[in-house]
Amino acid sequence: MKNLRENKGITLIALIITIVVLLIIAGISISGGITGIEEANDNRTMTELEKVQHAITQRYSKFELTKDTSLIVGTKIDDLPTIPTPTGETKAPTWKVFQVTSGATVSTHPERKYYRLSQSDLQNLGLTGSENGSSYIVNYYSGEIFDENKKQTSKGTVLYKTAMENEASELGDEYIKDGMQVWYDGINNTGSGHSNSTTTWYDLSGNNNHATIYNIATTPTADSGWHSNYLALDGVDDFASKTDILVDGANGTIEMIAKWNSGLYLFRSDASGNRTYITGKVTTKGNPAVPIVFVTNNFHNLSSRVLKYYTEKETSYTMNYYNMVASGEPQIYQTTNNGNYISIGSFLAHKWEQGSKMQVFAVRVYNRGLSEAEIHHNYILDKARYGIEE
């Protein structure tokens, strides 16, 4: 009897152990099954994302050949959603194509807008339709695609892809021309390419407001003369100027892309003592003001230091775009009066006086106020053209 009871006890323990083991195995199998399902769903979602991206890039290629706007399908989006931050990272992807939201400038590039694709749009692109409730936002030009419904995979991978790394503008790849009086460019400084010996800085605006360059080294040095994409002024006697030109000190816009090292005047225009200028020290204020865009002496850390767009109301500066310059960096001064010359790197137009040591990449003068969107557009082009880093 004793052996029988012992055998029954052993059998019961073995049964319990067997049940526990089976439950563990079942749990592992269920967990593995769920993981397998999630991975399969993630893979399917990513595959669908890539298919749609491939379809829009093919469609963009056809558009480029034909310029047939009917090829651009989808519902235009005015307010883009925020793309989430991928799991394990600190920064979310950003939309690549800057969209104009203010000002009178109108885009003539429908392929650079963002669109939401419907089922019929997907079918128009040769696809069977969105998969498992996906909803896609796309940009044909940049090859961007975002699944705005699912947003991320089960592992936190963001359902966003792009064919473009750098920022672009929906306004195209040309600087704003409306109202442009002067455009001096450090790369195409002759109007037909670059020369290291030219003493005339060609005006690319088409208005023939060419500037004369004085005293620069004929054989360029680090401090004086032409380099591949800028003009170095030594702060001793180098400057460039254009006389007999009307600079609108009340309503115009001045864009100056420069690395400033030291000295006083970077840009100046004057008529009977009424001035519009960028200067290293003077902070006197006028009213009203000409907006001035200025890139200071450091092309890095632009998020806090670079593009300066000022307007002036009453006696204080109002910052309309990006941050004000830090203490000790170049400031600006504007008045309501017009100037009758342009001087770059000097107080005067006919001789050097109180100039600055700097590298000048570009100067653009407009006879109207550019909108923030237009300034941002020009800035995007400057970043790419002159290698400005953020």
Coordinates of C-alpha atoms in Angstrom, one line a residue:
M1 CA 0.0 0.0 0.0
K2 CA 2.8 2.3 0.9
N3 CA 4.5 1.8 -2.5
L4 CA 1.2 2.4 -4.2
R5 CA 0.8 5.8 -2.5
E6 CA 4.4 6.7 -3.3
N7 CA 3.9 5.8 -6.9
K8 CA 0.7 7.9 -7.1
G9 CA 2.5 10.8 -5.5
I10 CA 5.3 10.5 -8.0
T11 CA 2.9 10.3 -10.8
L12 CA 1.0 13.4 -9.6
I13 CA 4.2 15.4 -9.3
A14 CA 5.3 14.3 -12.8
L15 CA 1.9 15.3 -14.1
I16 CA 2.2 18.8 -12.5
I17 CA 5.7 19.2 -13.9
T18 CA 4.6 18.1 -17.3
I19 CA 1.7 20.6 -17.3
V20 CA 4.0 23.4 -16.2
V21 CA 6.5 22.6 -18.9
L22 CA 3.7 22.5 -21.5
L23 CA 2.3 25.9 -20.3
I24 CA 5.8 27.4 -20.6
I25 CA 6.2 25.9 -24.1
A26 CA 2.8 27.2 -25.0
G27 CA 3.6 30.6 -23.7
I28 CA 6.8 30.7 -25.6
S29 CA 5.0 29.6 -28.7
I30 CA 2.3 32.2 -28.3
S31 CA 4.9 34.9 -27.7
G32 CA 6.9 33.8 -30.6
G33 CA 3.8 33.7 -32.7
I34 CA 2.8 37.2 -31.8
T35 CA 6.3 38.4 -32.5
G36 CA 6.3 36.7 -35.8
I37 CA 3.0 38.2 -36.7
E38 CA 4.3 41.7 -35.7
E39 CA 7.4 41.3 -37.8
A40 CA 5.4 40.0 -40.8
N41 CA 3.0 43.0 -40.5
D42 CA 6.0 45.4 -40.2
N43 CA 7.7 43.9 -43.2
R44 CA 4.5 44.1 -45.2
T45 CA 4.0 47.8 -44.2
M46 CA 7.5 48.7 -45.1
T47 CA 7.2 46.9 -48.5
E48 CA 4.0 48.8 -49.2
L49 CA 5.7 52.1 -48.3
E50 CA 8.6 51.3 -50.7
K51 CA 6.2 50.4 -53.4
V52 CA 4.4 53.7 -53.2
Q53 CA 7.7 55.6 -53.0
H54 CA 8.8 53.8 -56.2
A55 CA 5.6 54.7 -57.9
I56 CA 5.8 58.4 -57.1
T57 CA 9.4 58.7 -58.2
Q58 CA 8.5 57.0 -61.5
R59 CA 5.6 59.4 -61.9
Y60 CA 7.9 62.4 -61.2
S61 CA 10.3 61.2 -63.9
K62 CA 7.4 61.2 -66.4
F63 CA 6.4 64.6 -65.2
E64 CA 9.9 66.0 -65.8
L65 CA 9.7 64.8 -69.4
T66 CA 6.2 66.0 -70.2
K67 CA 5.4 68.7 -67.6
D68 CA 1.9 67.2 -67.6
T69 CA 0.3 68.3 -64.3
S70 CA -2.4 65.6 -64.5
L71 CA 0.4 63.2 -63.6
I72 CA 0.5 64.8 -60.1
V73 CA -2.3 63.0 -58.3
G74 CA -3.5 63.5 -54.8
T75 CA -5.1 66.1 -52.5
K76 CA -2.8 69.0 -51.7
I77 CA -2.0 69.4 -48.0
D78 CA -1.6 72.8 -46.4
D79 CA -0.7 71.7 -42.9
L80 CA 1.8 68.9 -42.7
P81 CA 1.8 66.6 -39.6
T82 CA 4.8 66.2 -37.4
I83 CA 6.9 63.1 -38.1
P84 CA 7.5 61.2 -34.9
T85 CA 11.0 60.5 -33.4
P86 CA 12.3 57.0 -34.1
T87 CA 12.7 54.8 -31.0
G88 CA 16.2 55.1 -29.6
E89 CA 16.9 58.4 -31.4
T90 CA 16.7 62.0 -30.3
K91 CA 15.7 63.8 -33.5
A92 CA 12.7 63.2 -35.7
P93 CA 12.9 63.4 -39.5
T94 CA 11.8 66.7 -41.0
W95 CA 10.0 67.4 -44.2
K96 CA 12.5 68.3 -46.9
V97 CA 10.6 70.8 -49.2
F98 CA 9.9 74.2 -47.6
Q99 CA 6.3 75.2 -48.3
V100 CA 5.3 78.9 -48.8
T101 CA 2.6 79.8 -46.3
S102 CA 2.7 83.6 -46.4
G103 CA 3.4 86.5 -48.9
A104 CA 2.2 87.0 -52.4
T105 CA 4.8 84.7 -54.0
V106 CA 3.0 81.8 -55.7
S107 CA 4.7 78.4 -56.5
T108 CA 4.7 77.3 -60.1
H109 CA 6.0 73.9 -59.1
P110 CA 3.0 71.6 -58.3
E111 CA 5.4 68.6 -58.1
R112 CA 7.0 70.2 -55.0
K113 CA 3.8 70.3 -53.0
Y114 CA 2.7 67.6 -50.6
Y115 CA -0.2 65.4 -51.3
R116 CA -2.4 62.9 -49.5
L117 CA -3.1 59.8 -51.7
S118 CA -6.6 58.3 -51.8
Q119 CA -7.4 54.8 -52.9
S120 CA -8.1 56.0 -56.4
D121 CA -4.8 58.0 -56.5
L122 CA -3.0 54.8 -55.6
Q123 CA -4.7 53.0 -58.3
N124 CA -3.9 55.8 -60.7
L125 CA -0.2 55.2 -59.8
G126 CA -0.6 51.5 -60.7
L127 CA -1.1 50.2 -57.2
T128 CA -3.9 48.1 -55.8
G129 CA -4.6 50.5 -52.9
S130 CA -3.4 51.2 -49.4
E131 CA -2.6 48.2 -47.3
N132 CA -4.3 47.6 -43.9
G133 CA -5.5 51.2 -43.3
S134 CA -2.3 53.0 -44.4
S135 CA -2.7 56.6 -45.5
Y136 CA 0.2 58.2 -47.4
I137 CA 1.5 61.7 -47.6
V138 CA 3.9 62.2 -50.5
N139 CA 6.1 64.7 -52.3
Y140 CA 6.8 63.8 -55.9
Y141 CA 9.9 66.0 -56.2
S142 CA 11.7 64.9 -53.1
G143 CA 10.5 61.3 -53.2
E144 CA 9.1 61.6 -49.6
I145 CA 6.5 59.3 -48.3
F146 CA 5.0 59.0 -44.8
D147 CA 2.3 56.6 -43.5
E148 CA 0.3 59.1 -41.5
N149 CA -2.0 56.5 -40.0
K150 CA 0.5 53.9 -38.7
K151 CA 3.4 56.3 -38.3
Q152 CA 5.8 53.7 -36.8
T153 CA 6.4 50.0 -36.9
S154 CA 6.1 47.8 -33.7
K155 CA 9.8 48.4 -33.1
G156 CA 9.5 52.2 -33.4
T157 CA 10.9 52.6 -36.9
V158 CA 9.3 55.6 -38.5
L159 CA 7.3 54.9 -41.6
Y160 CA 8.9 57.7 -43.6
K161 CA 11.3 57.6 -46.5
T162 CA 12.9 60.3 -48.7
A163 CA 15.0 60.4 -51.8
M164 CA 16.5 63.8 -50.8
E165 CA 18.8 64.7 -47.9
N166 CA 19.1 68.4 -48.2
E167 CA 16.3 71.0 -47.8
A168 CA 14.7 72.4 -51.0
S169 CA 12.0 75.0 -51.7
E170 CA 8.7 74.7 -53.4
L171 CA 9.5 77.9 -55.2
G172 CA 12.2 76.2 -57.3
D173 CA 15.9 76.6 -57.6
E174 CA 16.2 80.2 -58.6
Y175 CA 16.7 83.2 -56.3
I176 CA 13.7 85.6 -56.0
K177 CA 14.0 88.0 -59.0
D178 CA 11.0 90.2 -58.4
G179 CA 12.3 93.6 -57.2
M180 CA 15.9 92.6 -57.5
Q181 CA 18.2 95.6 -58.2
V182 CA 21.6 94.0 -57.6
W183 CA 23.0 90.5 -57.3
Y184 CA 26.7 90.0 -56.7
D185 CA 27.7 86.4 -56.5
G186 CA 31.2 85.1 -55.4
I187 CA 31.0 82.1 -57.7
N188 CA 29.8 83.6 -61.0
N189 CA 31.6 87.0 -60.5
T190 CA 31.9 87.9 -64.2
G191 CA 28.4 86.9 -65.5
S192 CA 30.0 84.1 -67.5
G193 CA 31.9 82.2 -64.9
H194 CA 34.6 82.9 -62.3
S195 CA 37.7 84.9 -62.5
N196 CA 40.4 85.4 -59.9
S197 CA 41.6 88.6 -61.5
T198 CA 38.5 90.6 -62.3
T199 CA 38.1 94.0 -60.8
T200 CA 34.5 94.4 -61.8
W201 CA 31.9 92.4 -59.9
Y202 CA 29.2 91.6 -62.4
D203 CA 25.6 92.3 -61.5
L204 CA 23.6 89.1 -62.2
S205 CA 20.2 90.8 -61.8
G206 CA 20.3 92.0 -65.4
N207 CA 20.3 95.7 -64.4
N208 CA 24.0 96.3 -65.2
N209 CA 24.7 97.6 -61.7
H210 CA 28.2 96.2 -61.8
A211 CA 30.5 97.1 -58.9
T212 CA 34.1 98.2 -59.1
I213 CA 36.6 96.5 -56.8
Y214 CA 39.5 98.4 -55.4
N215 CA 42.9 97.4 -54.0
I216 CA 42.5 93.6 -53.8
A217 CA 45.6 91.4 -54.2
T218 CA 46.1 90.5 -57.9
T219 CA 47.4 87.1 -56.6
P220 CA 44.8 86.1 -54.0
T221 CA 45.9 85.7 -50.4
A222 CA 44.0 84.5 -47.4
D223 CA 43.0 88.1 -46.6
S224 CA 42.6 89.7 -50.0
G225 CA 41.3 88.8 -53.4
W226 CA 39.1 86.3 -55.1
H227 CA 38.6 82.8 -53.9
S228 CA 36.4 80.1 -55.5
N229 CA 33.2 81.3 -54.0
Y230 CA 33.9 84.6 -52.2
L231 CA 35.8 87.9 -52.3
A232 CA 38.2 88.4 -49.4
L233 CA 38.5 92.1 -48.2
D234 CA 41.5 92.8 -45.9
G235 CA 40.0 95.6 -43.8
V236 CA 42.9 97.8 -44.7
D237 CA 42.0 99.3 -48.1
D238 CA 40.0 96.6 -50.0
F239 CA 36.4 97.5 -51.0
A240 CA 33.8 97.3 -53.8
S241 CA 31.3 99.9 -54.7
K242 CA 28.6 101.0 -57.2
T243 CA 27.6 104.6 -57.6
D244 CA 24.5 106.1 -59.2
I245 CA 22.1 103.6 -57.9
L246 CA 19.0 104.2 -55.8
V247 CA 18.8 102.0 -52.7
D248 CA 15.4 102.1 -51.0
G249 CA 16.1 102.6 -47.4
A250 CA 12.5 102.5 -46.3
N251 CA 11.0 99.5 -48.2
G252 CA 13.8 97.5 -49.7
T253 CA 15.6 94.4 -48.7
I254 CA 19.4 93.8 -48.4
E255 CA 20.7 90.3 -48.3
M256 CA 24.4 89.9 -47.5
I257 CA 26.1 86.5 -47.1
A258 CA 29.5 87.1 -45.4
K259 CA 32.0 85.9 -42.9
W260 CA 32.9 89.0 -40.9
N261 CA 36.2 89.0 -39.0
S262 CA 36.7 92.6 -37.8
G263 CA 36.2 96.2 -38.7
L264 CA 33.3 98.6 -38.9
Y265 CA 31.4 98.9 -42.2
L266 CA 30.3 95.8 -44.1
F267 CA 27.6 97.4 -46.3
R268 CA 26.7 101.1 -46.6
S269 CA 24.5 103.3 -48.7
D270 CA 24.1 107.0 -48.0
A271 CA 22.3 110.1 -49.3
S272 CA 22.9 113.4 -47.5
G273 CA 23.7 111.8 -44.3
N274 CA 20.8 109.4 -44.2
R275 CA 22.1 105.9 -44.2
T276 CA 21.3 102.2 -44.5
Y277 CA 24.2 100.1 -43.4
I278 CA 25.5 96.9 -41.8
T279 CA 28.2 97.7 -39.3
G280 CA 30.3 96.0 -36.7
K281 CA 29.7 98.5 -33.9
V282 CA 27.0 101.1 -34.5
T283 CA 23.6 100.1 -33.1
T284 CA 21.7 103.4 -33.8
K285 CA 18.1 102.8 -34.8
G286 CA 16.0 104.5 -37.5
N287 CA 12.3 104.3 -38.2
P288 CA 10.9 102.6 -40.3
A289 CA 13.4 100.1 -41.7
V290 CA 14.7 98.2 -44.6
P291 CA 14.9 94.4 -43.8
I292 CA 18.4 93.1 -43.9
V293 CA 19.4 89.5 -44.1
F294 CA 22.9 88.8 -42.9
V295 CA 25.0 85.7 -42.3
T296 CA 27.6 86.5 -39.7
N297 CA 31.2 85.2 -39.3
N298 CA 30.5 81.6 -38.4
F299 CA 28.7 79.3 -40.9
H300 CA 28.2 76.7 -38.2
N301 CA 25.5 76.4 -35.5
L302 CA 23.1 78.2 -37.7
S303 CA 20.1 77.3 -35.7
S304 CA 21.0 79.9 -33.2
R305 CA 23.3 82.3 -35.0
V306 CA 23.0 82.8 -38.6
L307 CA 20.3 84.2 -40.8
K308 CA 19.3 87.6 -39.4
Y309 CA 16.2 89.2 -40.7
Y310 CA 15.3 92.5 -39.0
T311 CA 12.6 95.0 -39.2
E312 CA 12.4 98.0 -37.0
K313 CA 9.4 99.6 -35.3
E314 CA 9.6 102.7 -33.2
T315 CA 12.9 102.4 -31.3
S316 CA 13.5 98.7 -31.0
Y317 CA 14.4 95.9 -33.3
T318 CA 11.7 93.3 -34.0
M319 CA 13.1 89.9 -35.2
N320 CA 10.9 88.5 -38.0
Y321 CA 13.1 85.5 -38.8
Y322 CA 15.8 83.6 -37.0
N323 CA 17.7 85.0 -34.1
M324 CA 19.3 88.4 -33.4
V325 CA 23.0 88.7 -33.5
A326 CA 24.9 88.2 -30.2
S327 CA 26.7 91.0 -28.5
G328 CA 29.8 92.1 -30.3
E329 CA 28.7 90.8 -33.7
P330 CA 27.7 93.0 -36.6
Q331 CA 24.5 95.1 -36.1
I332 CA 22.4 97.1 -38.6
Y333 CA 21.1 100.6 -39.0
Q334 CA 18.4 101.8 -41.4
T335 CA 16.6 105.1 -42.2
T336 CA 13.6 106.1 -44.3
N337 CA 15.8 107.8 -46.8
N338 CA 17.2 106.3 -50.0
G339 CA 20.9 105.9 -50.6
N340 CA 22.6 106.8 -53.9
Y341 CA 25.5 104.2 -53.8
I342 CA 26.5 100.8 -52.6
S343 CA 29.7 100.3 -50.7
I344 CA 30.9 96.9 -49.6
G345 CA 33.6 96.9 -47.0
S346 CA 34.0 100.7 -46.8
F347 CA 32.3 103.8 -45.3
L348 CA 32.5 105.6 -48.7
A349 CA 32.0 104.6 -52.3
H350 CA 34.9 106.5 -53.8
K351 CA 37.6 105.5 -51.4
W352 CA 38.3 103.1 -48.5
E353 CA 37.4 104.3 -45.0
Q354 CA 36.5 102.4 -41.9
G355 CA 35.9 99.1 -43.7
S356 CA 35.8 95.5 -42.5
K357 CA 38.0 92.5 -42.9
M358 CA 35.6 89.8 -44.2
Q359 CA 34.8 87.2 -46.9
V360 CA 31.8 88.2 -49.0
F361 CA 29.9 85.4 -50.7
A362 CA 27.0 87.4 -52.1
V363 CA 25.1 90.6 -51.9
R364 CA 21.5 91.1 -53.1
V365 CA 19.6 94.3 -53.0
Y366 CA 15.8 94.6 -53.6
N367 CA 13.6 97.6 -54.0
R368 CA 10.8 96.0 -52.1
G369 CA 10.4 94.1 -48.8
L370 CA 10.7 90.3 -49.3
S371 CA 8.3 88.1 -47.3
E372 CA 9.7 85.7 -44.8
A373 CA 8.9 82.9 -47.1
E374 CA 10.9 84.5 -49.9
I375 CA 13.9 85.1 -47.6
H376 CA 13.7 81.5 -46.4
H377 CA 13.7 80.4 -50.0
N378 CA 16.8 82.4 -50.9
Y379 CA 18.5 81.2 -47.7
I380 CA 17.9 77.5 -48.7
L381 CA 19.6 78.3 -52.0
D382 CA 22.5 80.1 -50.2
K383 CA 23.0 77.1 -47.9
A384 CA 23.5 74.8 -50.9
R385 CA 25.5 77.2 -53.0
Y386 CA 28.0 78.4 -50.5
G387 CA 28.2 75.3 -48.2
I388 CA 26.6 76.8 -45.2
E389 CA 26.2 74.2 -42.5
E390 CA 23.5 73.9 -39.8

